[in-house]
Amino acid sequence: MDLLLIGPPGVGKGTQAARLRQTLDIPHLSTGDLLRRHVSEGTRLGAAAAAHMRRGDLVPDELVTEMALGQILGPPCAAGVVLDGFPRTPAQAEALDVALAAHGRRLTAVLHLNAPDRTLLRRLTGRRTCGGCGDSYHLDTRKPRTPGRCDSCGHRLVQRADDTAETARTRLAVHTRQTQPLLARYRLAGVLHEVDGCGDVGDITRRLLAALAPHTVHSSAC
Ligand code: AMP
């Protein structure tokens, strides 16, 4: 089963994709996480991507598409994947459809998570991330037990460079301009599900699983 979680920055795609991975036992692929790893390891791709990411812009299609498809078509994702953050442009969506079709696969469902801009900005600017294990915290809603330290591994919590108010606003605008047009494509294909991304994390997961129920029943019956 190939699933896509799509939605604006800060809506909780990463958190929810990790929960779906556990429940459905399908790997989770976050292009944002992959790119951040390239940046921190100083690879050529990381060097080419870093300035775009710092500004809150998208990394050019050709760089991201090659990286993402390499993972999606690789053995760990052969039986399906939960995509988080890819595709983000019409060109990426087209490349993904073509690549999946060449392997007898297609997106089973596209889950569109959404929330009002003011909620997204609050979530983005209050987010703190563990520099060790990548766990996510929030200054108001998910405080660590020791201020500034990760509950799981004790590493220092940091603010992502692109979670500042100004860059977060840019990322929201980029999402509206470049990624939202994909919704029409998936609606037309009959795979789009709208899911409210507001409220309790567990409630949002339940909404996502409810939207997926027809697909999971079908696939286990085959
Ligand atoms: P995320 O963690 O998904 O919010 O992604 C962080 C940043 O990585 C984005 O603001 C982009 O600069 C870059 N990025 C992640 N995925 C993509 C993609 N599919 N296309 C272009 N840039 C991406």
CSV table of C-alpha atoms and ligand atoms in Angstrom, one decimal:
chain,number,residue,atom,x,y,z
A,1,MET,CA,0.0,0.0,0.0
A,2,ASP,CA,1.5,3.4,-1.1
A,3,LEU,CA,0.1,6.3,0.9
A,4,LEU,CA,0.8,10.0,0.7
A,5,LEU,CA,0.3,12.4,3.6
A,6,ILE,CA,0.0,15.9,2.1
A,7,GLY,CA,-0.5,19.2,3.9
A,8,PRO,CA,1.1,22.5,4.9
A,9,PRO,CA,4.2,22.7,7.1
A,10,GLY,CA,3.4,22.3,10.8
A,11,VAL,CA,0.2,20.3,10.2
A,12,GLY,CA,1.8,17.2,11.8
A,13,LYS,CA,2.6,15.0,8.7
A,14,GLY,CA,5.8,13.7,10.3
A,15,THR,CA,4.1,12.8,13.6
A,16,GLN,CA,1.2,11.2,11.9
A,17,ALA,CA,3.3,9.3,9.3
A,18,ALA,CA,5.4,7.8,12.2
A,19,ARG,CA,2.2,6.6,13.9
A,20,LEU,CA,0.8,5.2,10.6
A,21,ARG,CA,4.1,3.4,10.1
A,22,GLN,CA,3.7,1.7,13.5
A,23,THR,CA,0.0,0.8,13.0
A,24,LEU,CA,0.2,-0.3,9.4
A,25,ASP,CA,3.8,-1.7,9.5
A,26,ILE,CA,4.8,0.3,6.3
A,27,PRO,CA,8.0,2.3,6.2
A,28,HIS,CA,7.9,6.1,6.5
A,29,LEU,CA,9.8,8.3,4.0
A,30,SER,CA,10.3,12.0,4.9
A,31,THR,CA,12.1,13.9,2.2
A,32,GLY,CA,12.7,16.7,4.7
A,33,ASP,CA,14.4,14.3,7.1
A,34,LEU,CA,16.5,12.9,4.3
A,35,LEU,CA,17.5,16.3,3.1
A,36,ARG,CA,18.4,17.5,6.6
A,37,ARG,CA,20.6,14.3,6.9
A,38,HIS,CA,22.4,15.2,3.7
A,39,VAL,CA,23.0,18.8,4.9
A,40,SER,CA,24.4,17.6,8.3
A,41,GLU,CA,26.6,15.0,6.6
A,42,GLY,CA,27.9,17.6,4.1
A,43,THR,CA,27.1,15.6,1.0
A,44,ARG,CA,27.0,17.2,-2.5
A,45,LEU,CA,23.2,17.0,-2.4
A,46,GLY,CA,23.1,18.6,1.0
A,47,ALA,CA,25.3,21.4,-0.1
A,48,ALA,CA,23.0,22.1,-3.1
A,49,ALA,CA,19.9,21.9,-1.0
A,50,ALA,CA,20.9,23.9,2.1
A,51,ALA,CA,20.4,27.4,0.9
A,52,HIS,CA,16.9,26.6,-0.5
A,53,MET,CA,15.9,25.0,2.8
A,54,ARG,CA,17.2,27.8,4.9
A,55,ARG,CA,15.1,30.3,3.0
A,56,GLY,CA,12.0,28.1,3.2
A,57,ASP,CA,11.9,27.5,-0.5
A,58,LEU,CA,11.6,24.1,-2.2
A,59,VAL,CA,14.8,22.2,-3.3
A,60,PRO,CA,14.8,21.9,-7.1
A,61,ASP,CA,12.7,19.1,-8.5
A,62,GLU,CA,15.5,17.2,-10.2
A,63,LEU,CA,17.5,16.9,-7.0
A,64,VAL,CA,14.6,15.8,-4.7
A,65,THR,CA,13.0,13.5,-7.3
A,66,GLU,CA,16.1,11.4,-7.9
A,67,MET,CA,16.7,11.1,-4.1
A,68,ALA,CA,13.1,10.3,-3.3
A,69,LEU,CA,12.5,7.8,-6.1
A,70,GLY,CA,15.7,6.0,-5.3
A,71,GLN,CA,14.2,5.3,-1.8
A,72,ILE,CA,10.6,4.6,-2.9
A,73,LEU,CA,11.7,2.0,-5.5
A,74,GLY,CA,14.3,0.4,-3.2
A,75,PRO,CA,13.8,-2.9,-1.4
A,76,PRO,CA,12.7,-1.5,2.0
A,77,CYS,CA,9.7,0.3,0.4
A,78,ALA,CA,8.9,-2.4,-2.3
A,79,ALA,CA,5.7,-3.4,-0.5
A,80,GLY,CA,4.6,0.2,0.1
A,81,VAL,CA,5.5,3.3,1.9
A,82,VAL,CA,4.0,6.3,3.8
A,83,LEU,CA,5.2,9.3,1.9
A,84,ASP,CA,5.7,12.5,3.9
A,85,GLY,CA,6.8,15.7,2.0
A,86,PHE,CA,7.0,14.2,-1.5
A,87,PRO,CA,5.7,15.0,-4.0
A,88,ARG,CA,5.4,18.7,-3.5
A,89,THR,CA,5.2,20.0,-7.1
A,90,PRO,CA,3.3,18.9,-10.2
A,91,ALA,CA,6.6,17.7,-11.8
A,92,GLN,CA,7.4,15.6,-8.8
A,93,ALA,CA,3.8,14.1,-8.7
A,94,GLU,CA,4.1,13.2,-12.4
A,95,ALA,CA,7.5,11.6,-11.9
A,96,LEU,CA,6.1,9.6,-8.9
A,97,ASP,CA,3.1,8.3,-10.8
A,98,VAL,CA,5.2,7.2,-13.8
A,99,ALA,CA,7.8,5.5,-11.5
A,100,LEU,CA,5.2,3.7,-9.5
A,101,ALA,CA,3.2,2.6,-12.6
A,102,ALA,CA,6.4,1.2,-14.1
A,103,HIS,CA,6.6,-1.1,-11.0
A,104,GLY,CA,2.9,-2.0,-11.1
A,105,ARG,CA,2.2,0.3,-8.1
A,106,ARG,CA,0.0,3.4,-7.6
A,107,LEU,CA,-0.9,5.7,-4.8
A,108,THR,CA,-3.6,3.8,-2.8
A,109,ALA,CA,-4.7,6.9,-0.9
A,110,VAL,CA,-3.7,10.6,-0.5
A,111,LEU,CA,-4.6,12.0,2.9
A,112,HIS,CA,-4.8,15.7,3.0
A,113,LEU,CA,-4.3,17.0,6.5
A,114,ASN,CA,-5.2,20.7,7.1
A,115,ALA,CA,-5.4,23.3,9.8
A,116,PRO,CA,-5.8,27.1,9.9
A,117,ASP,CA,-2.6,29.2,9.2
A,118,ARG,CA,-2.6,30.7,12.7
A,119,THR,CA,-2.5,27.1,14.2
A,120,LEU,CA,0.3,26.1,11.8
A,121,LEU,CA,2.4,29.2,12.6
A,122,ARG,CA,2.0,28.5,16.4
A,123,ARG,CA,3.0,24.9,15.9
A,124,LEU,CA,6.0,25.7,13.7
A,125,THR,CA,7.5,28.6,15.8
A,126,GLY,CA,7.0,26.7,19.1
A,127,ARG,CA,8.5,23.4,17.8
A,128,ARG,CA,11.8,22.2,19.2
A,129,THR,CA,13.6,19.2,17.8
A,130,CYS,CA,16.1,16.8,19.5
A,131,GLY,CA,19.5,17.1,17.9
A,132,GLY,CA,20.1,13.4,18.8
A,133,CYS,CA,17.1,11.3,18.0
A,134,GLY,CA,15.0,13.8,16.1
A,135,ASP,CA,12.0,13.7,18.5
A,136,SER,CA,9.7,16.7,18.3
A,137,TYR,CA,8.6,18.9,21.3
A,138,HIS,CA,6.6,22.1,21.6
A,139,LEU,CA,7.1,25.0,24.0
A,140,ASP,CA,3.4,25.0,25.0
A,141,THR,CA,1.9,21.7,24.1
A,142,ARG,CA,4.7,19.1,24.5
A,143,LYS,CA,7.2,20.3,27.0
A,144,PRO,CA,10.2,18.1,27.8
A,145,ARG,CA,10.5,16.9,31.4
A,146,THR,CA,13.8,18.9,31.7
A,147,PRO,CA,13.7,22.2,29.9
A,148,GLY,CA,15.8,22.2,26.7
A,149,ARG,CA,16.6,18.4,26.9
A,150,CYS,CA,15.1,15.4,25.1
A,151,ASP,CA,13.1,13.0,27.3
A,152,SER,CA,14.3,10.0,25.3
A,153,CYS,CA,18.0,10.6,24.7
A,154,GLY,CA,18.9,13.7,26.8
A,155,HIS,CA,20.3,15.6,23.8
A,156,ARG,CA,19.8,19.3,23.6
A,157,LEU,CA,16.6,20.6,21.9
A,158,VAL,CA,17.1,23.0,19.1
A,159,GLN,CA,14.8,25.2,16.9
A,160,ARG,CA,15.0,24.2,13.2
A,161,ALA,CA,16.5,27.0,11.2
A,162,ASP,CA,13.4,27.1,9.0
A,163,ASP,CA,10.9,27.2,12.0
A,164,THR,CA,11.5,30.9,12.7
A,165,ALA,CA,8.4,33.1,12.2
A,166,GLU,CA,9.6,34.7,8.9
A,167,THR,CA,10.7,31.4,7.3
A,168,ALA,CA,7.6,29.6,8.5
A,169,ARG,CA,5.5,32.2,6.7
A,170,THR,CA,7.5,31.7,3.5
A,171,ARG,CA,7.0,27.9,3.8
A,172,LEU,CA,3.2,28.3,4.1
A,173,ALA,CA,3.1,30.6,1.1
A,174,VAL,CA,5.3,28.1,-0.9
A,175,HIS,CA,2.9,25.3,0.1
A,176,THR,CA,-0.1,27.3,-1.2
A,177,ARG,CA,1.5,28.2,-4.4
A,178,GLN,CA,3.4,25.0,-5.4
A,179,THR,CA,1.9,22.1,-3.5
A,180,GLN,CA,-1.8,22.8,-3.1
A,181,PRO,CA,-2.4,22.5,-6.9
A,182,LEU,CA,-1.6,18.7,-6.5
A,183,LEU,CA,-4.9,18.3,-4.6
A,184,ALA,CA,-6.9,18.7,-7.8
A,185,ARG,CA,-4.9,15.9,-9.4
A,186,TYR,CA,-5.5,13.5,-6.6
A,187,ARG,CA,-9.2,14.5,-6.3
A,188,LEU,CA,-9.6,13.7,-10.0
A,189,ALA,CA,-7.9,10.4,-9.6
A,190,GLY,CA,-10.4,9.5,-6.8
A,191,VAL,CA,-7.8,8.9,-4.1
A,192,LEU,CA,-8.0,12.1,-2.1
A,193,HIS,CA,-9.3,12.1,1.5
A,194,GLU,CA,-9.7,15.3,3.5
A,195,VAL,CA,-8.7,15.0,7.2
A,196,ASP,CA,-9.0,17.6,9.9
A,197,GLY,CA,-5.5,18.2,11.3
A,198,CYS,CA,-6.7,20.1,14.4
A,199,GLY,CA,-6.9,18.7,17.9
A,200,ASP,CA,-5.4,15.8,19.8
A,201,VAL,CA,-2.7,13.8,18.1
A,202,GLY,CA,-4.4,10.4,18.8
A,203,ASP,CA,-7.8,11.8,17.5
A,204,ILE,CA,-6.1,12.8,14.2
A,205,THR,CA,-4.5,9.4,13.8
A,206,ARG,CA,-8.0,7.8,14.3
A,207,ARG,CA,-9.4,10.1,11.6
A,208,LEU,CA,-6.6,9.1,9.2
A,209,LEU,CA,-7.2,5.4,9.9
A,210,ALA,CA,-10.9,5.8,9.4
A,211,ALA,CA,-10.3,7.4,6.0
A,212,LEU,CA,-8.0,4.4,5.2
A,213,ALA,CA,-10.4,1.7,6.4
A,214,PRO,CA,-11.9,0.9,3.0
A,215,HIS,CA,-8.3,0.5,1.6
A,216,THR,CA,-7.0,-1.6,4.4
A,217,VAL,CA,-10.0,-4.0,4.3
A,218,HIS,CA,-9.7,-4.3,0.6
A,219,SER,CA,-6.0,-5.1,0.6
A,220,SER,CA,-6.2,-7.7,3.4
A,221,ALA,CA,-9.0,-9.4,1.5
A,222,CYS,CA,-6.9,-9.9,-1.6
B,1,AMP,P1,9.8,19.3,5.7
B,1,AMP,O1,10.6,18.7,6.8
B,1,AMP,O2,9.0,18.3,5.0
B,1,AMP,O3,9.0,20.5,6.2
B,1,AMP,O4,10.9,19.9,4.6
B,1,AMP,C1,11.9,20.8,5.0
B,1,AMP,C2,12.4,21.5,3.7
B,1,AMP,O5,13.0,20.5,2.9
B,1,AMP,C3,11.4,22.1,2.8
B,1,AMP,O6,11.0,23.4,3.3
B,1,AMP,C4,12.1,22.1,1.5
B,1,AMP,O7,13.1,23.1,1.5
B,1,AMP,C5,12.8,20.8,1.5
B,1,AMP,N1,12.0,19.7,0.9
B,1,AMP,C6,11.5,18.6,1.6
B,1,AMP,N2,10.8,17.9,0.7
B,1,AMP,C7,10.8,18.5,-0.5
B,1,AMP,C8,10.3,18.2,-1.8
B,1,AMP,N3,9.5,17.1,-2.0
B,1,AMP,N4,10.6,19.1,-2.8
B,1,AMP,C9,11.4,20.2,-2.6
B,1,AMP,N5,11.9,20.5,-1.4
B,1,AMP,C10,11.6,19.7,-0.4
